[in-house]
């Protein structure tokens, strides 16, 4: 969609009119960068993607205010972009977008699943999502009656991703609609989140939205997001993940105590709180130039 030129002289953008009468105040730009992966894990990306996004990150650090989605990402970005952490507002994510999604339970039959007798992975096949560890854990679990369902697509051009191959105890579902994913969250024994690096970790919150137990990577950002509402494992240790999956089978359905912990985490993250954080920043007068924020 092009710029709105209503009320402007033909061929002249509104921002160029009466320039001599406009006060010379610096423009304010807020840019949300979700994580520092291109700096911390270059092995996850193609060299073209790295070159572009590293350059863009440094440029934005000096021409705009950088915001991010977690305290972990704030510290990471401050270090790699030479910024004061206090200058980076945190505007968190939420799982409330699933509030208007009606689960389509027909996917359970289509995939030939038994309710509450399968584990679920939802994500891309990119390297940071680490689906290979989840697949190895499912193989080691050796429970054909509790398969791992892998949902998601890939973008190998950018990420050079890992391929999720069909194996014993693994169901490759591919891309699904939100309604189908909601149904899988609602009927899974647990959601498995083996990410190697995240800036926040929205999928575990999405699982909690449907009262699905979460088995999550011990990556720092994921722990920050999930707190005590998940059980954790080393994302490089398939044996440990397999043990967590086995424990979940023995525990059975989610308990009231677990549900309460999930409810508390979900209350922590809402789009209303995120909007308030953004408005709070925008309401503040600009006190320093971008050059003051960035350490030269």
mmCIF file of N, CA and C in Angstrom, residues 222-291:
data_model
loop_
_atom_site.group_PDB
_atom_site.id
_atom_site.type_symbol
_atom_site.label_atom_id
_atom_site.label_comp_id
_atom_site.label_asym_id
_atom_site.label_seq_id
_atom_site.Cartn_x
_atom_site.Cartn_y
_atom_site.Cartn_z
ATOM 1 N N UNK A 222 13.644 -19.122 27.241
ATOM 2 C CA UNK A 222 12.510 -20.024 27.455
ATOM 3 C C UNK A 222 12.210 -20.153 28.945
ATOM 4 N N UNK A 223 13.258 -20.262 29.754
ATOM 5 C CA UNK A 223 13.058 -20.311 31.209
ATOM 6 C C UNK A 223 12.424 -19.015 31.714
ATOM 7 N N UNK A 224 12.844 -17.893 31.155
ATOM 8 C CA UNK A 224 12.262 -16.612 31.556
ATOM 9 C C UNK A 224 10.767 -16.579 31.251
ATOM 10 N N UNK A 225 10.392 -17.074 30.086
ATOM 11 C CA UNK A 225 8.991 -17.054 29.668
ATOM 12 C C UNK A 225 8.140 -18.036 30.462
ATOM 13 N N UNK A 226 8.621 -19.251 30.618
ATOM 14 C CA UNK A 226 7.807 -20.321 31.226
ATOM 15 C C UNK A 226 7.905 -20.402 32.740
ATOM 16 N N UNK A 227 9.033 -19.995 33.288
ATOM 17 C CA UNK A 227 9.247 -20.044 34.729
ATOM 18 C C UNK A 227 8.948 -21.441 35.274
ATOM 19 N N UNK A 228 8.072 -21.562 36.274
ATOM 20 C CA UNK A 228 7.807 -22.869 36.890
ATOM 21 C C UNK A 228 6.621 -23.595 36.250
ATOM 22 N N UNK A 229 6.166 -23.112 35.092
ATOM 23 C CA UNK A 229 5.018 -23.736 34.431
ATOM 24 C C UNK A 229 5.435 -24.750 33.375
ATOM 25 N N UNK A 230 6.699 -25.140 33.384
ATOM 26 C CA UNK A 230 7.205 -26.147 32.443
ATOM 27 C C UNK A 230 8.244 -26.993 33.150
ATOM 28 N N UNK A 231 8.545 -28.158 32.578
ATOM 29 C CA UNK A 231 9.702 -28.947 33.009
ATOM 30 C C UNK A 231 10.752 -28.808 31.920
ATOM 31 N N UNK A 232 12.024 -28.870 32.313
ATOM 32 C CA UNK A 232 13.098 -28.501 31.396
ATOM 33 C C UNK A 232 14.055 -29.654 31.116
ATOM 34 N N UNK A 233 14.779 -29.501 30.007
ATOM 35 C CA UNK A 233 15.800 -30.468 29.622
ATOM 36 C C UNK A 233 16.879 -29.748 28.825
ATOM 37 N N UNK A 234 18.056 -30.330 28.804
ATOM 38 C CA UNK A 234 19.162 -29.824 27.990
ATOM 39 C C UNK A 234 18.815 -30.074 26.522
ATOM 40 N N UNK A 235 18.716 -29.024 25.684
ATOM 41 C CA UNK A 235 18.291 -29.229 24.296
ATOM 42 C C UNK A 235 19.272 -30.021 23.450
ATOM 43 N N UNK A 236 20.471 -30.266 23.962
ATOM 44 C CA UNK A 236 21.441 -31.088 23.239
ATOM 45 C C UNK A 236 21.425 -32.538 23.716
ATOM 46 N N UNK A 237 20.531 -32.841 24.645
ATOM 47 C CA UNK A 237 20.511 -34.166 25.263
ATOM 48 C C UNK A 237 19.182 -34.866 24.978
ATOM 49 N N UNK A 238 19.155 -35.683 23.927
ATOM 50 C CA UNK A 238 17.929 -36.405 23.560
ATOM 51 C C UNK A 238 17.524 -37.403 24.643
ATOM 52 N N UNK A 239 18.503 -37.983 25.336
ATOM 53 C CA UNK A 239 18.196 -38.925 26.417
ATOM 54 C C UNK A 239 17.385 -38.240 27.518
ATOM 55 N N UNK A 240 17.782 -37.024 27.854
ATOM 56 C CA UNK A 240 17.090 -36.293 28.911
ATOM 57 C C UNK A 240 15.665 -35.941 28.489
ATOM 58 N N UNK A 241 15.500 -35.544 27.238
ATOM 59 C CA UNK A 241 14.153 -35.255 26.745
ATOM 60 C C UNK A 241 13.298 -36.518 26.746
ATOM 61 N N UNK A 242 13.872 -37.622 26.314
ATOM 62 C CA UNK A 242 13.137 -38.885 26.317
ATOM 63 C C UNK A 242 12.673 -39.245 27.730
ATOM 64 N N UNK A 243 13.524 -38.997 28.722
ATOM 65 C CA UNK A 243 13.159 -39.273 30.117
ATOM 66 C C UNK A 243 12.006 -38.379 30.570
ATOM 67 N N UNK A 244 12.029 -37.100 30.148
ATOM 68 C CA UNK A 244 10.934 -36.184 30.502
ATOM 69 C C UNK A 244 9.619 -36.641 29.863
ATOM 70 N N UNK A 245 9.695 -37.129 28.641
ATOM 71 C CA UNK A 245 8.497 -37.627 27.960
ATOM 72 C C UNK A 245 7.943 -38.856 28.675
ATOM 73 N N UNK A 246 8.842 -39.727 29.099
ATOM 74 C CA UNK A 246 8.421 -40.933 29.824
ATOM 75 C C UNK A 246 7.756 -40.550 31.157
ATOM 76 N N UNK A 247 8.338 -39.570 31.834
ATOM 77 C CA UNK A 247 7.755 -39.094 33.090
ATOM 78 C C UNK A 247 6.343 -38.552 32.870
ATOM 79 N N UNK A 248 6.160 -37.851 31.724
ATOM 80 C CA UNK A 248 4.836 -37.289 31.448
ATOM 81 C C UNK A 248 3.806 -38.382 31.223
ATOM 82 N N UNK A 249 4.201 -39.434 30.550
ATOM 83 C CA UNK A 249 3.286 -40.563 30.334
ATOM 84 C C UNK A 249 2.857 -41.146 31.670
ATOM 85 N N UNK A 250 3.818 -41.283 32.589
ATOM 86 C CA UNK A 250 3.514 -41.853 33.903
ATOM 87 C C UNK A 250 2.618 -40.929 34.730
ATOM 88 N N UNK A 251 2.805 -39.615 34.585
ATOM 89 C CA UNK A 251 1.994 -38.656 35.338
ATOM 90 C C UNK A 251 0.563 -38.588 34.822
ATOM 91 N N UNK A 252 0.381 -38.796 33.534
ATOM 92 C CA UNK A 252 -0.952 -38.712 32.954
ATOM 93 C C UNK A 252 -1.356 -37.279 32.647
ATOM 94 N N UNK A 253 -2.648 -37.012 32.700
ATOM 95 C CA UNK A 253 -3.194 -35.707 32.333
ATOM 96 C C UNK A 253 -2.674 -34.613 33.263
ATOM 97 N N UNK A 254 -2.734 -33.384 32.793
ATOM 98 C CA UNK A 254 -2.253 -32.236 33.557
ATOM 99 C C UNK A 254 -3.005 -32.117 34.884
ATOM 100 N N UNK A 255 -2.288 -31.769 35.946
ATOM 101 C CA UNK A 255 -2.881 -31.677 37.281
ATOM 102 C C UNK A 255 -3.394 -30.258 37.536
ATOM 103 N N UNK A 256 -4.276 -30.083 38.531
ATOM 104 C CA UNK A 256 -4.743 -28.737 38.886
ATOM 105 C C UNK A 256 -3.598 -27.805 39.286
ATOM 106 N N UNK A 257 -2.586 -28.340 39.965
ATOM 107 C CA UNK A 257 -1.437 -27.517 40.356
ATOM 108 C C UNK A 257 -0.702 -27.017 39.121
ATOM 109 N N UNK A 258 -0.489 -27.897 38.152
ATOM 110 C CA UNK A 258 0.180 -27.495 36.913
ATOM 111 C C UNK A 258 -0.646 -26.461 36.154
ATOM 112 N N UNK A 259 -1.947 -26.660 36.122
ATOM 113 C CA UNK A 259 -2.819 -25.712 35.430
ATOM 114 C C UNK A 259 -2.770 -24.332 36.067
ATOM 115 N N UNK A 260 -2.697 -24.275 37.379
ATOM 116 C CA UNK A 260 -2.621 -22.986 38.063
ATOM 117 C C UNK A 260 -1.308 -22.279 37.737
ATOM 118 N N UNK A 261 -0.217 -23.025 37.686
ATOM 119 C CA UNK A 261 1.066 -22.426 37.306
ATOM 120 C C UNK A 261 1.002 -21.871 35.887
ATOM 121 N N UNK A 262 0.357 -22.611 34.993
ATOM 122 C CA UNK A 262 0.199 -22.129 33.625
ATOM 123 C C UNK A 262 -0.646 -20.854 33.597
ATOM 124 N N UNK A 263 -1.717 -20.843 34.365
ATOM 125 C CA UNK A 263 -2.594 -19.667 34.396
ATOM 126 C C UNK A 263 -1.832 -18.430 34.845
ATOM 127 N N UNK A 264 -0.967 -18.589 35.840
ATOM 128 C CA UNK A 264 -0.172 -17.465 36.326
ATOM 129 C C UNK A 264 0.784 -16.953 35.250
ATOM 130 N N UNK A 265 1.376 -17.863 34.493
ATOM 131 C CA UNK A 265 2.278 -17.423 33.422
ATOM 132 C C UNK A 265 1.514 -16.699 32.329
ATOM 133 N N UNK A 266 0.355 -17.220 31.972
ATOM 134 C CA UNK A 266 -0.449 -16.582 30.925
ATOM 135 C C UNK A 266 -0.896 -15.188 31.347
ATOM 136 N N UNK A 267 -1.170 -14.999 32.630
ATOM 137 C CA UNK A 267 -1.564 -13.677 33.124
ATOM 138 C C UNK A 267 -0.416 -12.677 33.042
ATOM 139 N N UNK A 268 0.807 -13.187 33.074
ATOM 140 C CA UNK A 268 1.983 -12.314 33.005
ATOM 141 C C UNK A 268 2.107 -11.652 31.643
ATOM 142 N N UNK A 269 1.651 -12.353 30.604
ATOM 143 C CA UNK A 269 1.853 -11.879 29.234
ATOM 144 C C UNK A 269 0.510 -11.637 28.552
ATOM 145 N N UNK A 270 0.224 -10.385 28.261
ATOM 146 C CA UNK A 270 -1.003 -10.041 27.541
ATOM 147 C C UNK A 270 -0.689 -8.941 26.543
ATOM 148 N N UNK A 271 -1.468 -8.902 25.463
ATOM 149 C CA UNK A 271 -1.261 -7.844 24.469
ATOM 150 C C UNK A 271 -1.595 -6.480 25.064
ATOM 151 N N UNK A 272 -2.517 -6.433 26.033
ATOM 152 C CA UNK A 272 -2.839 -5.159 26.681
ATOM 153 C C UNK A 272 -1.625 -4.620 27.436
ATOM 154 N N UNK A 273 -0.925 -5.503 28.151
ATOM 155 C CA UNK A 273 0.281 -5.079 28.860
ATOM 156 C C UNK A 273 1.361 -4.640 27.879
ATOM 157 N N UNK A 274 1.481 -5.354 26.767
ATOM 158 C CA UNK A 274 2.485 -4.998 25.765
ATOM 159 C C UNK A 274 2.164 -3.647 25.142
ATOM 160 N N UNK A 275 0.883 -3.416 24.847
ATOM 161 C CA UNK A 275 0.474 -2.129 24.287
ATOM 162 C C UNK A 275 0.738 -1.003 25.280
ATOM 163 N N UNK A 276 0.475 -1.258 26.557
ATOM 164 C CA UNK A 276 0.722 -0.247 27.584
ATOM 165 C C UNK A 276 2.206 0.083 27.680
ATOM 166 N N UNK A 277 3.058 -0.941 27.573
ATOM 167 C CA UNK A 277 4.506 -0.714 27.622
ATOM 168 C C UNK A 277 4.960 0.134 26.441
ATOM 169 N N UNK A 278 4.389 -0.132 25.269
ATOM 170 C CA UNK A 278 4.750 0.654 24.093
ATOM 171 C C UNK A 278 4.269 2.094 24.227
ATOM 172 N N UNK A 279 3.036 2.275 24.685
ATOM 173 C CA UNK A 279 2.496 3.624 24.848
ATOM 174 C C UNK A 279 3.268 4.403 25.910
ATOM 175 N N UNK A 280 3.704 3.709 26.955
ATOM 176 C CA UNK A 280 4.498 4.366 27.993
ATOM 177 C C UNK A 280 5.790 4.918 27.409
ATOM 178 N N UNK A 281 6.429 4.121 26.553
ATOM 179 C CA UNK A 281 7.649 4.602 25.912
ATOM 180 C C UNK A 281 7.358 5.791 25.006
ATOM 181 N N UNK A 282 6.316 5.680 24.188
ATOM 182 C CA UNK A 282 6.012 6.737 23.226
ATOM 183 C C UNK A 282 5.612 8.033 23.910
ATOM 184 N N UNK A 283 5.083 7.934 25.139
ATOM 185 C CA UNK A 283 4.660 9.129 25.864
ATOM 186 C C UNK A 283 5.829 9.884 26.480
ATOM 187 N N UNK A 284 6.969 9.234 26.592
ATOM 188 C CA UNK A 284 8.133 9.876 27.200
ATOM 189 C C UNK A 284 8.769 10.846 26.216
ATOM 190 N N UNK A 285 9.197 12.015 26.692
ATOM 191 C CA UNK A 285 9.915 12.927 25.796
ATOM 192 C C UNK A 285 11.269 12.345 25.440
ATOM 193 N N UNK A 286 11.710 12.607 24.222
ATOM 194 C CA UNK A 286 13.031 12.130 23.806
ATOM 195 C C UNK A 286 14.075 12.857 24.625
ATOM 196 N N UNK A 287 14.877 12.112 25.378
ATOM 197 C CA UNK A 287 15.850 12.729 26.278
ATOM 198 C C UNK A 287 17.263 12.664 25.763
ATOM 199 N N UNK A 288 17.519 11.691 24.879
ATOM 200 C CA UNK A 288 18.877 11.529 24.370
ATOM 201 C C UNK A 288 18.827 11.194 22.899
ATOM 202 N N UNK A 289 19.842 11.590 22.197
ATOM 203 C CA UNK A 289 19.937 11.238 20.785
ATOM 204 C C UNK A 289 20.377 9.795 20.661
ATOM 205 N N UNK A 290 20.192 9.238 19.485
ATOM 206 C CA UNK A 290 20.618 7.858 19.282
ATOM 207 C C UNK A 290 22.118 7.721 19.435
ATOM 208 N N UNK A 291 22.849 8.774 19.089
ATOM 209 C CA UNK A 291 24.307 8.686 19.215
ATOM 210 C C UNK A 291 24.720 8.625 20.674
#
